[in-house]
Coordinates of C-alpha atoms and ligand atoms in Angstrom, one line a residue:
M98 CA 136.7 36.9 -21.4
K99 CA 135.6 33.3 -21.3
I100 CA 131.8 33.5 -21.7
L101 CA 129.1 30.8 -21.7
V102 CA 125.7 31.8 -23.3
L103 CA 122.9 29.4 -22.4
G104 CA 120.0 28.8 -24.7
P105 CA 119.0 27.3 -28.1
G106 CA 117.6 30.1 -30.2
A107 CA 117.6 33.2 -32.0
R108 CA 118.0 35.5 -29.0
E109 CA 121.2 33.7 -28.0
H110 CA 122.5 33.9 -31.6
A111 CA 122.0 37.7 -31.4
I112 CA 123.9 37.8 -28.1
V113 CA 126.6 35.8 -29.5
L114 CA 126.9 38.0 -32.5
A115 CA 127.1 41.1 -30.5
L116 CA 129.8 39.5 -28.4
L117 CA 131.8 38.6 -31.6
A118 CA 131.4 42.2 -32.8
E119 CA 133.3 43.6 -29.9
Q120 CA 137.0 44.7 -30.2
A121 CA 138.0 41.9 -27.8
E122 CA 139.1 38.3 -28.1
H123 CA 136.4 36.4 -26.2
E124 CA 136.3 32.8 -26.0
I125 CA 132.6 32.0 -26.4
V126 CA 130.7 28.8 -25.9
C127 CA 127.0 28.5 -26.5
A128 CA 125.0 25.6 -25.0
P129 CA 122.9 24.1 -26.5
G130 CA 123.0 26.6 -29.2
N131 CA 122.1 25.6 -32.7
A132 CA 123.4 25.0 -36.2
G133 CA 123.4 28.7 -37.1
I134 CA 125.2 29.6 -34.0
A135 CA 127.9 27.1 -34.7
A136 CA 128.2 28.4 -38.2
S137 CA 129.0 31.8 -36.7
G138 CA 132.2 30.3 -35.6
V139 CA 131.7 29.7 -31.8
E140 CA 131.7 26.5 -30.0
V141 CA 128.3 24.9 -29.3
A142 CA 128.1 22.3 -26.5
D143 CA 125.4 19.8 -25.9
L144 CA 123.9 20.5 -22.5
A145 CA 120.7 20.0 -20.4
Y146 CA 120.7 23.9 -20.2
T147 CA 117.6 24.1 -17.9
D148 CA 119.1 21.6 -15.3
P149 CA 120.9 23.6 -12.6
A150 CA 123.1 20.5 -11.7
A151 CA 124.2 19.8 -15.2
V152 CA 125.0 23.5 -15.9
S153 CA 126.9 23.8 -12.6
A154 CA 128.9 20.7 -13.5
F155 CA 129.7 22.0 -16.9
V156 CA 130.8 25.4 -15.6
A157 CA 133.0 23.9 -12.9
D158 CA 134.7 21.7 -15.4
R159 CA 135.2 24.2 -18.1
G160 CA 135.5 27.4 -16.1
F161 CA 134.0 30.6 -17.3
D162 CA 134.4 34.5 -16.4
L163 CA 130.7 35.1 -17.1
V164 CA 127.6 32.9 -17.6
V165 CA 124.7 34.6 -19.6
V166 CA 121.3 32.8 -19.3
G167 CA 119.2 33.5 -22.5
P168 CA 115.7 32.0 -21.9
E169 CA 113.2 32.1 -19.0
A170 CA 113.0 28.4 -18.5
P171 CA 116.4 27.8 -17.0
L172 CA 116.0 31.1 -14.9
V173 CA 112.7 29.9 -13.4
A174 CA 114.3 26.5 -12.8
G175 CA 117.1 28.1 -10.8
V176 CA 120.1 27.6 -13.1
A177 CA 121.6 30.9 -11.8
D178 CA 121.4 30.2 -8.1
P179 CA 124.1 27.6 -7.6
L180 CA 126.5 29.4 -10.0
R181 CA 126.1 32.7 -8.1
A182 CA 126.5 30.9 -4.8
A183 CA 129.8 29.5 -6.2
G184 CA 130.9 33.0 -6.9
I185 CA 130.6 32.8 -10.7
P186 CA 129.3 36.1 -12.3
V187 CA 125.9 35.2 -13.9
F188 CA 123.8 37.4 -16.0
G189 CA 120.2 36.3 -15.3
P190 CA 118.3 36.5 -11.9
D191 CA 118.0 33.7 -9.3
A192 CA 114.8 31.6 -9.3
A193 CA 113.1 33.9 -6.7
A194 CA 113.7 37.1 -8.8
A195 CA 112.8 35.2 -11.9
Q196 CA 109.3 34.9 -10.5
L197 CA 108.8 38.3 -12.0
E198 CA 108.3 36.4 -15.2
G199 CA 107.4 33.0 -13.9
S200 CA 104.3 34.1 -11.9
K201 CA 101.9 36.8 -13.2
A202 CA 100.5 37.0 -9.6
F203 CA 104.0 37.7 -8.2
A204 CA 104.6 40.4 -10.7
K205 CA 101.3 42.1 -10.0
R206 CA 102.1 42.0 -6.2
I207 CA 105.5 43.5 -6.7
M208 CA 103.9 46.3 -9.0
D209 CA 101.4 47.0 -6.3
E210 CA 104.0 47.2 -3.6
A211 CA 106.2 49.4 -5.7
N212 CA 103.4 51.6 -7.1
V213 CA 104.3 50.6 -10.7
P214 CA 101.4 51.6 -13.2
T215 CA 99.6 48.6 -14.5
G216 CA 96.2 47.4 -15.4
R217 CA 93.7 46.5 -12.7
A218 CA 93.5 42.7 -12.1
A219 CA 91.5 40.3 -10.2
R220 CA 92.0 36.6 -9.3
V221 CA 89.5 34.0 -10.2
A222 CA 89.4 30.5 -8.9
S223 CA 86.8 28.9 -11.2
A224 CA 84.7 29.3 -14.3
E225 CA 81.7 29.9 -12.0
E226 CA 83.4 33.0 -10.4
A227 CA 84.7 34.4 -13.7
G228 CA 81.4 35.6 -15.1
A229 CA 80.9 38.3 -12.5
V230 CA 84.5 39.4 -12.7
L231 CA 84.4 39.6 -16.6
D232 CA 81.2 41.7 -16.5
E233 CA 82.8 44.1 -14.0
F234 CA 85.9 44.6 -16.2
G235 CA 83.9 44.5 -19.5
A236 CA 85.0 43.5 -23.0
P237 CA 87.6 43.0 -24.6
Y238 CA 88.3 40.4 -21.9
V239 CA 91.9 39.7 -20.9
V240 CA 92.5 36.4 -19.1
K241 CA 95.9 35.3 -18.0
A242 CA 97.1 32.0 -16.6
D243 CA 99.8 32.2 -13.9
G244 CA 103.1 30.6 -14.6
L245 CA 105.0 30.0 -17.8
A246 CA 102.7 28.7 -20.4
A247 CA 104.8 29.1 -23.6
G248 CA 102.7 32.1 -24.9
K249 CA 99.5 30.1 -24.5
G250 CA 98.3 31.4 -21.2
V251 CA 97.1 34.8 -22.3
L252 CA 93.8 35.3 -24.1
V253 CA 92.4 38.6 -25.3
T254 CA 88.9 38.2 -26.7
E255 CA 85.6 40.0 -27.2
D256 CA 83.9 36.5 -26.7
R257 CA 82.7 36.2 -23.2
D258 CA 82.2 32.4 -23.5
A259 CA 85.7 32.0 -24.8
A260 CA 87.0 33.9 -21.9
I261 CA 85.1 31.7 -19.4
E262 CA 86.4 28.6 -21.3
H263 CA 90.0 29.8 -20.9
V264 CA 89.4 30.2 -17.1
A265 CA 88.0 26.7 -17.0
T266 CA 91.1 25.4 -18.8
W267 CA 93.7 27.0 -16.7
A268 CA 92.2 27.2 -13.2
P269 CA 93.0 23.7 -12.4
H270 CA 96.6 24.5 -13.1
G271 CA 97.1 27.4 -10.8
E272 CA 96.0 30.9 -10.4
V273 CA 94.1 32.8 -13.2
L274 CA 93.9 36.7 -13.5
V275 CA 91.3 38.7 -15.2
E276 CA 92.7 42.0 -16.3
E277 CA 91.6 45.3 -17.5
F278 CA 92.1 45.7 -21.3
L279 CA 94.7 48.3 -22.2
D280 CA 94.3 50.0 -25.4
G281 CA 97.3 51.5 -27.3
Q282 CA 100.7 50.8 -28.9
E283 CA 102.9 48.1 -27.2
V284 CA 106.6 49.0 -26.4
S285 CA 109.3 46.8 -25.3
L286 CA 112.0 48.4 -23.2
F287 CA 114.9 46.5 -21.7
F288 CA 117.1 47.4 -18.6
F289 CA 120.3 46.0 -17.5
A290 CA 119.9 45.5 -13.7
D291 CA 122.5 44.7 -11.1
G292 CA 120.4 44.1 -8.1
E293 CA 120.4 47.7 -7.1
N294 CA 120.7 50.0 -10.2
V295 CA 119.3 49.8 -13.7
V296 CA 120.6 51.0 -17.1
P297 CA 118.1 51.3 -20.0
L298 CA 118.8 50.0 -23.5
T299 CA 116.6 51.4 -26.4
P300 CA 112.9 50.8 -27.1
A301 CA 111.6 48.4 -29.7
Q302 CA 108.4 47.2 -31.0
D303 CA 107.3 43.6 -31.5
Y304 CA 104.8 42.2 -33.9
K305 CA 103.0 39.4 -31.9
R306 CA 100.3 38.2 -34.3
I307 CA 101.0 35.9 -37.1
F308 CA 99.3 37.7 -40.0
D309 CA 99.7 41.1 -41.6
G310 CA 97.5 43.9 -40.0
D311 CA 97.8 42.1 -36.5
E312 CA 95.3 39.4 -37.5
G313 CA 95.4 35.8 -36.3
P314 CA 96.6 34.1 -33.2
N315 CA 99.5 35.4 -31.0
T316 CA 103.0 34.0 -31.7
G317 CA 106.5 34.4 -30.1
G318 CA 106.9 37.4 -32.2
M319 CA 107.1 37.7 -36.1
G320 CA 109.2 40.9 -36.4
A321 CA 110.4 44.0 -34.7
Y322 CA 111.9 47.3 -35.2
S323 CA 113.9 49.9 -33.3
P324 CA 113.9 52.9 -32.6
L325 CA 110.3 54.1 -32.0
P326 CA 110.1 57.5 -33.7
W327 CA 106.5 58.0 -32.5
L328 CA 107.0 57.8 -28.7
P329 CA 105.2 60.5 -26.8
G330 CA 107.8 63.2 -25.8
G331 CA 110.6 61.5 -27.7
D332 CA 112.9 58.6 -26.8
A333 CA 114.9 60.2 -24.0
A334 CA 111.7 61.4 -22.0
F335 CA 110.1 58.0 -22.4
I336 CA 113.1 56.1 -21.3
Q337 CA 113.5 58.4 -18.2
E338 CA 109.8 58.0 -17.3
I339 CA 110.1 54.1 -17.5
T340 CA 113.2 54.2 -15.6
E341 CA 111.8 56.2 -12.7
T342 CA 108.3 54.8 -12.7
V343 CA 108.8 51.2 -13.5
A344 CA 112.3 49.7 -13.7
L345 CA 113.9 51.4 -10.5
P346 CA 111.0 50.9 -8.2
T347 CA 110.7 47.2 -9.3
V348 CA 114.3 46.4 -8.8
R349 CA 114.4 48.3 -5.5
Q350 CA 111.3 46.4 -4.3
L351 CA 112.9 43.0 -5.2
A352 CA 116.2 44.0 -3.4
A353 CA 114.2 45.1 -0.3
E354 CA 112.5 41.7 -0.3
G355 CA 115.9 40.0 -0.2
T356 CA 115.5 38.8 -3.8
P357 CA 117.8 41.0 -5.9
F358 CA 117.4 41.1 -9.7
K359 CA 120.6 40.7 -11.7
G360 CA 120.1 40.4 -15.4
L361 CA 117.8 41.8 -18.0
L362 CA 114.6 43.4 -16.9
Y363 CA 112.2 43.3 -19.8
C364 CA 109.4 45.8 -19.4
G365 CA 106.4 45.1 -21.7
L366 CA 104.4 48.4 -21.9
I367 CA 101.2 49.8 -23.5
V368 CA 101.0 53.5 -24.1
T369 CA 97.4 54.1 -23.3
A370 CA 95.4 57.4 -23.5
K371 CA 95.7 57.6 -19.7
G372 CA 99.5 57.0 -19.6
I373 CA 101.9 54.2 -19.8
R374 CA 100.9 50.9 -18.2
V375 CA 103.0 47.6 -17.6
I376 CA 101.4 44.5 -19.2
E377 CA 104.1 42.1 -18.4
F378 CA 107.7 41.7 -17.1
N379 CA 110.2 39.3 -18.4
A380 CA 113.4 38.2 -16.7
R381 CA 115.4 38.0 -19.9
F382 CA 116.1 39.6 -23.3
G383 CA 112.9 39.6 -25.5
D384 CA 112.9 37.7 -28.8
P385 CA 112.8 39.2 -31.5
E386 CA 113.3 42.7 -30.1
T387 CA 116.8 41.7 -28.9
Q388 CA 118.0 41.2 -32.4
V389 CA 117.2 44.8 -33.4
V390 CA 118.2 46.5 -30.1
L391 CA 121.6 44.7 -30.2
A392 CA 122.0 45.5 -34.0
R393 CA 121.9 49.1 -32.9
L394 CA 124.3 48.8 -29.8
T395 CA 127.6 50.4 -30.5
S396 CA 129.1 49.9 -26.9
P397 CA 130.5 46.4 -25.9
L398 CA 127.7 44.3 -24.7
S399 CA 130.0 42.2 -22.4
R400 CA 130.7 45.3 -20.4
Y401 CA 127.0 45.5 -19.3
L402 CA 126.5 41.9 -18.9
L403 CA 129.4 41.7 -16.5
A404 CA 128.6 44.9 -14.6
S405 CA 125.0 43.6 -14.1
A406 CA 126.4 40.3 -12.8
Q407 CA 128.9 42.1 -10.5
G408 CA 126.7 44.9 -9.1
T409 CA 128.8 47.5 -10.7
L410 CA 126.5 49.2 -13.3
A411 CA 126.8 52.6 -11.6
E412 CA 130.6 52.5 -12.6
V413 CA 130.1 52.1 -16.4
P414 CA 129.2 54.7 -19.0
A415 CA 125.7 54.6 -20.6
P416 CA 125.6 52.3 -23.6
E417 CA 125.4 54.0 -27.0
F418 CA 123.2 53.2 -30.0
S419 CA 123.4 53.9 -33.6
D420 CA 120.8 56.3 -35.0
E421 CA 120.3 53.9 -37.9
P422 CA 117.1 52.0 -37.5
A423 CA 117.0 48.2 -37.4
V424 CA 114.3 45.8 -38.6
I425 CA 113.9 42.0 -38.2
V426 CA 111.6 39.9 -40.3
V427 CA 111.0 36.3 -38.9
V428 CA 110.6 33.4 -41.3
A429 CA 108.3 30.7 -39.8
S430 CA 107.4 27.2 -40.9
E431 CA 104.1 26.1 -42.4
G432 CA 101.5 25.6 -39.7
Y433 CA 103.1 28.0 -37.1
P434 CA 101.9 28.9 -34.4
G435 CA 99.8 25.8 -34.6
T436 CA 101.2 22.2 -35.6
V437 CA 104.4 22.9 -37.4
V438 CA 105.7 21.1 -40.6
S439 CA 109.4 20.4 -39.5
G440 CA 112.4 19.1 -41.4
R441 CA 112.1 20.8 -44.8
P442 CA 115.1 22.0 -46.5
I443 CA 116.0 25.7 -46.7
A444 CA 117.9 27.2 -49.7
G445 CA 119.8 30.3 -49.8
I446 CA 122.0 30.0 -46.7
T447 CA 125.8 30.2 -46.9
E448 CA 128.3 27.9 -45.1
A449 CA 128.7 30.7 -42.5
G450 CA 124.9 30.6 -41.9
Q451 CA 124.1 33.8 -43.6
V452 CA 121.9 34.9 -46.6
E453 CA 123.4 34.1 -49.9
G454 CA 123.9 37.4 -51.8
A455 CA 122.4 39.7 -49.1
S456 CA 123.1 43.3 -49.3
E457 CA 125.3 45.1 -46.9
G458 CA 123.9 45.7 -43.5
V459 CA 122.0 42.4 -43.3
H460 CA 122.4 39.5 -41.1
L461 CA 120.7 36.3 -40.3
V462 CA 120.0 34.8 -36.8
H463 CA 118.8 31.2 -36.6
A464 CA 116.1 30.0 -34.2
A465 CA 115.6 26.5 -35.4
T466 CA 117.8 25.1 -38.0
A467 CA 120.0 22.0 -38.5
R468 CA 122.6 20.7 -40.9
T469 CA 122.1 17.7 -43.2
E470 CA 124.8 15.1 -43.8
D471 CA 125.6 16.7 -47.2
G472 CA 126.0 20.2 -45.7
G473 CA 122.5 21.6 -46.4
W474 CA 120.2 23.3 -44.0
I475 CA 116.7 22.3 -42.7
A476 CA 114.1 23.9 -40.6
T477 CA 113.5 22.2 -37.2
G478 CA 110.8 24.3 -35.6
G479 CA 108.1 27.0 -35.7
R480 CA 110.2 30.2 -35.9
V481 CA 113.2 29.3 -38.1
L482 CA 115.1 32.3 -39.1
G483 CA 115.3 36.1 -38.5
V484 CA 116.5 38.4 -41.2
V485 CA 117.9 41.6 -39.6
A486 CA 118.8 44.7 -41.5
R487 CA 120.0 48.1 -40.8
G488 CA 119.7 51.1 -43.0
E489 CA 119.9 54.9 -43.1
S490 CA 116.1 54.9 -42.9
F491 CA 113.4 52.5 -41.9
A492 CA 112.5 52.2 -45.6
A493 CA 116.1 51.3 -46.5
A494 CA 116.3 48.8 -43.6
R495 CA 112.9 47.2 -44.7
D496 CA 114.0 47.0 -48.3
R497 CA 117.1 45.3 -47.4
A498 CA 115.5 42.9 -45.0
Y499 CA 112.6 41.9 -47.4
D500 CA 115.2 41.6 -50.4
A501 CA 117.1 39.1 -48.2
V502 CA 113.9 37.2 -47.2
G503 CA 113.3 36.7 -50.9
K504 CA 116.6 35.1 -51.4
L505 CA 115.6 32.4 -48.8
S506 CA 113.4 29.5 -49.7
L507 CA 111.6 27.1 -47.4
E508 CA 108.4 25.4 -48.8
G509 CA 105.3 26.6 -47.0
S510 CA 107.0 29.3 -44.9
Q511 CA 105.4 32.3 -43.6
H512 CA 106.4 35.8 -42.9
R513 CA 104.7 39.1 -42.3
T514 CA 105.0 41.8 -45.0
D515 CA 104.2 44.8 -42.9
I516 CA 107.0 44.8 -40.5
A517 CA 108.0 48.5 -39.7
A518 CA 105.6 49.7 -42.5
R519 CA 104.0 52.1 -40.0
V520 CA 107.3 53.9 -39.5
A521 CA 108.8 53.7 -43.0
Ligands
AMP163 P1 101.6 38.8 -22.1 O1 102.2 37.4 -22.1 O2 101.2 39.2 -20.7 O3 102.7 39.8 -22.6 O4 100.4 39.0 -23.1 C1 100.6 38.6 -24.4 C2 100.0 39.6 -25.2 O5 98.5 39.9 -24.9 C3 100.6 41.0 -25.1 O6 101.6 41.2 -25.9 C4 99.4 41.9 -25.5 O7 99.3 42.1 -26.9 C5 98.2 41.2 -25.0 N1 97.8 41.7 -23.7 C6 98.3 41.2 -22.6 N2 97.7 41.9 -21.5 C7 96.9 42.9 -22.1 C8 96.0 43.9 -21.6 N3 95.8 44.0 -20.2 N4 95.3 44.6 -22.5 C9 95.5 44.5 -23.8 N5 96.2 43.5 -24.3 C10 97.0 42.7 -23.5
LIG164 N1 108.9 39.5 -27.7 C1 108.2 38.8 -26.7 C2 108.9 38.1 -25.7 O1 110.3 37.9 -25.8 O2 108.4 37.6 -24.7

């Protein structure tokens, strides 16, 4: 198949590597991709990937059997719409269904209509209005700005003044929700969706905070592992419950409203003492969870991407996953998630973009790297690299991952040392 993967980062790198690992001769183009993706041996093409007209023109010119949209920004911008209208199979929802991620208020409404378990929420229009609502919900306070806010829209705090301040900051830009605090372990579970049916992948857990012990500010994700051996009732029962109570009702509700969801439904969940609750939906693969989920996938990824795009998921066998655990440790630049020091050289990466001297079962995904004129590597952003390792146990996978992290060097870089420690 001739496949276009849209997006610049580590998630797209993981998708490309999974496609390359298939027993099939795909022609893969990634746009805009990055230096690490190029080093994996696929074509990267410079493209304004969030611009529907630019993407449509590129696809019309080059011709693809399948377009896979990685990040949320192009989906919310409507990159999928004209492609789908032109009859091209696209993995990724139209703009209307991408509102599931693009608007927290939209997601809450869909969940209400579909009876999906989630935290109570109330809309507040101003800081003046916020005080009474915060007091009703009680501490810790959860305040969420509507719309894509690049991870900066959600504040969870014990500090009532800070919560009011967050409302004041975001209220002028759109709706703000105050939400019930949900206490428990977080789980990410992905589903392929074809507009009508869903097919589950396998659960993973993300580490959102920058420092060990879940301290410090939220980030885009500093690490992840899969599977989750501690799930109540085991994997299968958990997946079945989320399929029946969350994913299917949500996809059916969107279909009933005339906005079918074809792509990846990301269910962000908290396992509370009172049951499982949805904290968010995303309309695309999660990063960095995708890197460990796809590292365990043993069925061909393209089969599910295409079936989702074509509405034929009911006809394909369930995907299979290795029992071997997978772990990812993210390496970030100095300053992240605040002001980042960019442009520093990275040592320890081969010509193929992998870790020099890493043990078997380890691979590297690139989030923000570039080549220098003399063939070296530099860091170009906040989260720079992800070291993914599989092993026969969590302890083995962790040892391999951290051993490889130790072979990389980037001045001032940061990584968490406790990824998957709770399961090893
Ligand atoms: P979101 O963008 O909605 O996923 O929120 C970012 C992070 O804030 C989540 O991954 C959680 O760690 C935390 N969070 C969001 N909503 C809640 C909630 N209702 N209760 C507790 N933590 C939450
Ligand atoms: N891992 C969190 C996200 O992809 O949104």
